């Protein structure tokens, strides 16, 4: 397996300097040198065969040699809107979502979240999640790095201007609101998949989402753990749309 | 959420004693007493509302009051045949598979496995996996406990007498063997889903499986981590069959 680097801005016209963390990895961990061959992606969809042009302590640069194939992106632009979980459980969610091909990740804080917006902001989790997304993308061969957005309250997310995005909220079957099985979902151009915290969405939240135009979607009768539900939900919708 | 116990043999005719570990949990952790109401399942598909009949140090027994609904089981009898992973990564695989509704789990040792049959046998992993399956089933509301079988070599598994089970091997697209996308799978009565280790199946293994009647199945172009592939693969086939 070739070594892969995230090199924002890389292209065939000129060499590009690596971000600090990637440079560090190339020099100190892998001990690569000028002239070594690597793969590099720009995070926006292009993967290149590349040469290490300079590998000095302060500057590491890569020269793109030619475009190569990256893992294909899903034809549906899919965003995961996910309730932040306590501890580091959201780390795995971000890693898995990046592996499955999401275009973006929007953490939200919900009625049953065990962590608040202020704590999330203080804890530098956003930076950590973005690093995890980069490293997952490297492993799975994608050339797109999903952006992880700063957390929002569910209400603020629902109030956002997403008129042309199909909003899907993963719910457990309930008497209090109508829902549809995942298999019946039409294939949209872009979708947000909303996945709740441990204990799920409140009935109020489900109703607000429906009022904001979301479809409530079920995955069958077995209860899913909150940390596994995003991976299961993303896999299910991608399978239904022929995009896995 | 009611407390749920695994009570093999429980039925409406007579009280049943709990296995040691469940009894321990009822008495020492939850501190329940005679007369308390719980839920109990027999591991084979029946869930009951039950009463704690006795809660003494040496004997804890439950009396079933009436049958209640458990989470529905998939209509396809699905077995996960999974390469044992190093460390405790297989623990999560067992937990997730039990949550998604598999009927059984068959660990196998493959060419690229980083753990051998002897090590697996010595390490008491089988007992641990079985405990994990029980605890996952409790959480997700199933009344069926998937049996975890002792590990086999892939060759011994393939030589086994499974004439009426559809064998599916999850592979990455490759020039060396023909494969089909998961969306095209017909719905069988019973299926084994085979998922490989880190680094995947060797070409030889894929050919042997095909020769033994397995269909080689792909999940699209993005590389899945070995510890996530079982959950993704199980979700995908269950979705395709309308059984999630």
Short mmCIF file of N, CA, C and O in Angstrom, two decimals, chain A residues 69-143:
data_model
loop_
_atom_site.label_atom_id
_atom_site.label_comp_id
_atom_site.label_asym_id
_atom_site.label_seq_id
_atom_site.Cartn_x
_atom_site.Cartn_y
_atom_site.Cartn_z
N UNK A 69 -6.80 7.19 -9.98
CA UNK A 69 -8.17 6.97 -9.50
C UNK A 69 -8.23 6.94 -7.98
O UNK A 69 -7.43 6.25 -7.34
N UNK A 70 -9.18 7.64 -7.43
CA UNK A 70 -9.49 7.52 -6.00
C UNK A 70 -10.71 6.62 -5.87
O UNK A 70 -11.34 6.26 -6.87
N UNK A 71 -11.04 6.23 -4.66
CA UNK A 71 -12.28 5.49 -4.44
C UNK A 71 -13.44 6.35 -4.93
O UNK A 71 -13.44 7.56 -4.74
N UNK A 72 -14.43 5.73 -5.56
CA UNK A 72 -15.55 6.52 -6.10
C UNK A 72 -16.38 7.14 -4.99
O UNK A 72 -16.55 6.56 -3.92
N UNK A 73 -16.89 8.34 -5.25
CA UNK A 73 -17.78 9.00 -4.28
C UNK A 73 -19.22 8.59 -4.57
O UNK A 73 -19.57 8.36 -5.72
N UNK A 74 -20.04 8.52 -3.52
CA UNK A 74 -21.46 8.21 -3.77
C UNK A 74 -22.09 9.27 -4.68
O UNK A 74 -21.71 10.43 -4.61
N UNK A 75 -23.02 8.85 -5.48
CA UNK A 75 -23.73 9.78 -6.36
C UNK A 75 -24.74 10.66 -5.62
O UNK A 75 -25.18 11.67 -6.15
N UNK A 76 -25.09 10.27 -4.42
CA UNK A 76 -25.95 11.12 -3.59
C UNK A 76 -25.05 11.86 -2.60
O UNK A 76 -24.27 11.25 -1.89
N UNK A 77 -25.16 13.19 -2.59
CA UNK A 77 -24.38 13.97 -1.63
C UNK A 77 -25.01 13.79 -0.26
O UNK A 77 -26.09 14.30 0.02
N UNK A 78 -24.32 13.06 0.62
CA UNK A 78 -24.93 12.63 1.87
C UNK A 78 -24.21 13.29 3.05
O UNK A 78 -22.98 13.24 3.15
N UNK A 79 -25.00 13.93 3.91
CA UNK A 79 -24.42 14.55 5.10
C UNK A 79 -24.96 13.83 6.33
O UNK A 79 -26.14 13.52 6.40
N UNK A 80 -24.09 13.54 7.28
CA UNK A 80 -24.53 12.92 8.52
C UNK A 80 -24.75 14.02 9.55
O UNK A 80 -23.83 14.77 9.87
N UNK A 81 -25.97 14.10 10.06
CA UNK A 81 -26.31 15.06 11.12
C UNK A 81 -26.47 14.22 12.37
O UNK A 81 -27.43 13.46 12.50
N UNK A 82 -25.52 14.31 13.28
CA UNK A 82 -25.47 13.31 14.34
C UNK A 82 -25.37 13.94 15.72
O UNK A 82 -24.60 14.87 15.94
N UNK A 83 -26.17 13.42 16.63
CA UNK A 83 -26.12 13.87 18.02
C UNK A 83 -24.75 13.51 18.58
O UNK A 83 -24.31 12.36 18.49
N UNK A 84 -24.07 14.50 19.15
CA UNK A 84 -22.78 14.23 19.78
C UNK A 84 -23.00 13.27 20.95
O UNK A 84 -23.94 13.43 21.72
N UNK A 85 -22.14 12.26 21.04
CA UNK A 85 -22.26 11.27 22.11
C UNK A 85 -21.25 11.61 23.20
O UNK A 85 -20.29 12.34 22.99
N UNK A 86 -21.46 11.04 24.37
CA UNK A 86 -20.54 11.38 25.46
C UNK A 86 -19.19 10.69 25.27
O UNK A 86 -19.07 9.73 24.51
N UNK A 87 -18.19 11.19 25.99
CA UNK A 87 -16.86 10.60 25.89
C UNK A 87 -16.33 10.71 24.48
O UNK A 87 -16.55 11.70 23.79
N UNK A 88 -15.61 9.67 24.04
CA UNK A 88 -15.03 9.74 22.70
C UNK A 88 -15.78 8.87 21.70
O UNK A 88 -15.25 8.51 20.66
N UNK A 89 -17.05 8.57 22.01
CA UNK A 89 -17.81 7.69 21.11
C UNK A 89 -18.06 8.32 19.74
O UNK A 89 -18.22 7.61 18.75
N UNK A 90 -18.11 9.64 19.71
CA UNK A 90 -18.34 10.29 18.41
C UNK A 90 -17.13 10.12 17.49
O UNK A 90 -17.26 10.19 16.27
N UNK A 91 -15.95 9.88 18.06
CA UNK A 91 -14.75 9.66 17.23
C UNK A 91 -14.98 8.53 16.23
O UNK A 91 -14.69 8.66 15.04
N UNK A 92 -15.49 7.41 16.71
CA UNK A 92 -15.72 6.26 15.83
C UNK A 92 -16.80 6.56 14.80
O UNK A 92 -16.75 6.08 13.67
N UNK A 93 -17.79 7.33 15.22
CA UNK A 93 -18.86 7.70 14.29
C UNK A 93 -18.29 8.51 13.12
O UNK A 93 -18.60 8.27 11.96
N UNK A 94 -17.42 9.46 13.45
CA UNK A 94 -16.80 10.29 12.40
C UNK A 94 -15.94 9.41 11.48
O UNK A 94 -16.01 9.52 10.25
N UNK A 95 -15.16 8.54 12.07
CA UNK A 95 -14.29 7.65 11.29
C UNK A 95 -15.11 6.77 10.34
O UNK A 95 -14.80 6.64 9.16
N UNK A 96 -16.18 6.18 10.86
CA UNK A 96 -17.01 5.30 10.04
C UNK A 96 -17.74 6.06 8.94
O UNK A 96 -17.86 5.58 7.81
N UNK A 97 -18.24 7.24 9.28
CA UNK A 97 -18.98 8.02 8.28
C UNK A 97 -18.05 8.45 7.14
O UNK A 97 -18.42 8.40 5.97
N UNK A 98 -16.82 8.83 7.49
CA UNK A 98 -15.86 9.22 6.46
C UNK A 98 -15.53 8.02 5.57
O UNK A 98 -15.41 8.14 4.35
N UNK A 99 -15.44 6.85 6.17
CA UNK A 99 -15.16 5.62 5.42
C UNK A 99 -16.29 5.31 4.44
O UNK A 99 -16.05 4.86 3.32
N UNK A 100 -17.53 5.54 4.86
CA UNK A 100 -18.67 5.17 4.01
C UNK A 100 -18.95 6.17 2.90
O UNK A 100 -19.74 5.90 2.01
N UNK A 101 -18.32 7.35 2.97
CA UNK A 101 -18.47 8.26 1.84
C UNK A 101 -19.33 9.49 2.08
O UNK A 101 -19.76 10.12 1.11
N UNK A 102 -19.54 9.88 3.33
CA UNK A 102 -20.33 11.11 3.53
C UNK A 102 -19.56 12.32 3.02
O UNK A 102 -18.33 12.35 3.01
N UNK A 103 -20.32 13.33 2.58
CA UNK A 103 -19.72 14.56 2.08
C UNK A 103 -19.43 15.53 3.22
O UNK A 103 -18.54 16.37 3.11
N UNK A 104 -20.18 15.41 4.32
CA UNK A 104 -20.01 16.33 5.44
C UNK A 104 -20.63 15.74 6.70
O UNK A 104 -21.45 14.82 6.61
N UNK A 105 -20.20 16.27 7.83
CA UNK A 105 -20.73 15.82 9.12
C UNK A 105 -21.14 17.04 9.93
O UNK A 105 -20.34 17.98 10.09
N UNK A 106 -22.37 17.03 10.41
CA UNK A 106 -22.89 18.13 11.22
C UNK A 106 -23.26 17.61 12.61
O UNK A 106 -24.30 16.98 12.76
N UNK A 107 -22.41 17.82 13.62
CA UNK A 107 -22.81 17.41 14.98
C UNK A 107 -23.92 18.31 15.49
O UNK A 107 -23.93 19.51 15.21
N UNK A 108 -24.85 17.70 16.23
CA UNK A 108 -25.92 18.49 16.85
C UNK A 108 -26.06 18.09 18.32
O UNK A 108 -25.68 17.00 18.72
N UNK A 109 -26.61 19.04 19.09
CA UNK A 109 -26.89 18.78 20.49
C UNK A 109 -28.42 18.71 20.62
O UNK A 109 -29.12 19.58 20.12
N UNK A 110 -28.89 17.63 21.24
CA UNK A 110 -30.33 17.36 21.29
C UNK A 110 -30.80 17.29 22.73
O UNK A 110 -30.00 17.37 23.67
N UNK A 111 -32.11 17.12 22.91
CA UNK A 111 -32.69 17.11 24.25
C UNK A 111 -32.03 16.05 25.13
O UNK A 111 -31.81 16.27 26.33
N UNK A 112 -31.71 14.89 24.56
CA UNK A 112 -31.15 13.81 25.38
C UNK A 112 -29.63 13.70 25.26
O UNK A 112 -29.04 12.72 25.74
N UNK A 113 -29.00 14.66 24.62
CA UNK A 113 -27.53 14.64 24.54
C UNK A 113 -26.95 14.77 25.94
O UNK A 113 -27.48 15.51 26.77
N UNK A 114 -25.86 14.05 26.18
CA UNK A 114 -25.23 14.17 27.49
C UNK A 114 -24.05 15.13 27.45
O UNK A 114 -23.18 15.12 28.32
N UNK A 115 -24.01 15.92 26.41
CA UNK A 115 -22.92 16.89 26.29
C UNK A 115 -23.50 18.15 25.64
O UNK A 115 -24.38 18.06 24.79
N UNK A 116 -23.04 19.30 26.09
CA UNK A 116 -23.63 20.55 25.60
C UNK A 116 -22.73 21.27 24.61
O UNK A 116 -21.58 20.89 24.41
N UNK A 117 -23.27 22.33 24.00
CA UNK A 117 -22.51 23.08 23.00
C UNK A 117 -21.25 23.71 23.59
O UNK A 117 -20.19 23.71 22.97
N UNK A 118 -21.38 24.24 24.81
CA UNK A 118 -20.23 24.92 25.42
C UNK A 118 -19.10 23.93 25.67
O UNK A 118 -17.93 24.21 25.37
N UNK A 119 -19.44 22.76 26.19
CA UNK A 119 -18.42 21.74 26.45
C UNK A 119 -17.75 21.32 25.15
O UNK A 119 -16.53 21.14 25.08
N UNK A 120 -18.57 21.13 24.13
CA UNK A 120 -18.00 20.72 22.85
C UNK A 120 -17.02 21.77 22.33
O UNK A 120 -15.94 21.43 21.85
N UNK A 121 -17.39 23.04 22.46
CA UNK A 121 -16.53 24.10 21.95
C UNK A 121 -15.22 24.15 22.72
O UNK A 121 -14.14 24.28 22.14
N UNK A 122 -15.33 24.04 24.05
CA UNK A 122 -14.12 24.09 24.90
C UNK A 122 -13.17 22.92 24.65
O UNK A 122 -11.98 23.03 24.87
N UNK A 123 -13.72 21.78 24.26
CA UNK A 123 -12.92 20.54 24.29
C UNK A 123 -12.10 20.31 23.02
O UNK A 123 -11.43 19.29 22.90
N UNK A 124 -12.14 21.21 22.07
CA UNK A 124 -11.39 21.03 20.82
C UNK A 124 -11.77 19.75 20.09
O UNK A 124 -10.96 19.19 19.37
N UNK A 125 -12.99 19.29 20.31
CA UNK A 125 -13.38 18.07 19.62
C UNK A 125 -13.48 18.28 18.12
O UNK A 125 -13.21 17.37 17.34
N UNK A 126 -13.88 19.48 17.71
CA UNK A 126 -14.05 19.72 16.28
C UNK A 126 -12.73 19.45 15.54
O UNK A 126 -12.71 18.76 14.51
N UNK A 127 -11.63 19.97 16.08
CA UNK A 127 -10.34 19.74 15.43
C UNK A 127 -9.99 18.25 15.43
O UNK A 127 -9.47 17.73 14.46
N UNK A 128 -10.28 17.58 16.55
CA UNK A 128 -9.97 16.15 16.60
C UNK A 128 -10.80 15.40 15.57
O UNK A 128 -10.29 14.53 14.85
N UNK A 129 -12.09 15.70 15.47
CA UNK A 129 -12.94 14.99 14.51
C UNK A 129 -12.45 15.25 13.08
O UNK A 129 -12.49 14.36 12.25
N UNK A 130 -12.00 16.49 12.81
CA UNK A 130 -11.52 16.76 11.46
C UNK A 130 -10.27 15.94 11.16
O UNK A 130 -10.11 15.41 10.06
N UNK A 131 -9.38 15.80 12.16
CA UNK A 131 -8.18 14.95 11.95
C UNK A 131 -8.58 13.50 11.72
O UNK A 131 -7.99 12.80 10.89
N UNK A 132 -9.56 13.03 12.49
CA UNK A 132 -10.01 11.64 12.34
C UNK A 132 -10.61 11.42 10.95
O UNK A 132 -10.38 10.39 10.30
N UNK A 133 -11.34 12.41 10.46
CA UNK A 133 -11.93 12.30 9.12
C UNK A 133 -10.82 12.18 8.07
O UNK A 133 -10.89 11.35 7.16
N UNK A 134 -9.77 12.97 8.21
CA UNK A 134 -8.65 12.91 7.27
C UNK A 134 -8.01 11.53 7.31
O UNK A 134 -7.76 10.90 6.27
N UNK A 135 -7.80 11.00 8.51
CA UNK A 135 -7.08 9.73 8.58
C UNK A 135 -7.95 8.58 8.07
O UNK A 135 -7.45 7.64 7.45
N UNK A 136 -9.25 8.67 8.27
CA UNK A 136 -10.14 7.62 7.76
C UNK A 136 -10.18 7.64 6.23
O UNK A 136 -10.15 6.60 5.58
N UNK A 137 -10.22 8.84 5.68
CA UNK A 137 -10.23 9.01 4.23
C UNK A 137 -8.97 8.42 3.59
O UNK A 137 -9.01 7.77 2.55
N UNK A 138 -7.85 8.63 4.25
CA UNK A 138 -6.59 8.05 3.77
C UNK A 138 -6.68 6.53 3.68
O UNK A 138 -6.28 5.92 2.71
N UNK A 139 -7.20 5.94 4.76
CA UNK A 139 -7.28 4.48 4.83
C UNK A 139 -8.17 3.89 3.76
O UNK A 139 -7.90 2.82 3.25
N UNK A 140 -9.27 4.59 3.45
CA UNK A 140 -10.24 3.97 2.56
C UNK A 140 -10.08 4.42 1.12
O UNK A 140 -10.84 4.00 0.25
N UNK A 141 -9.10 5.28 0.85
CA UNK A 141 -8.77 5.60 -0.53
C UNK A 141 -9.62 6.68 -1.16
O UNK A 141 -9.56 6.89 -2.37
N UNK A 142 -10.41 7.39 -0.35
CA UNK A 142 -11.16 8.52 -0.91
C UNK A 142 -10.23 9.71 -1.11
O UNK A 142 -9.22 9.84 -0.43
N UNK A 143 -10.62 10.59 -2.03
CA UNK A 143 -9.86 11.83 -2.23
C UNK A 143 -10.64 13.04 -1.72
O UNK A 143 -10.22 14.17 -1.90
#
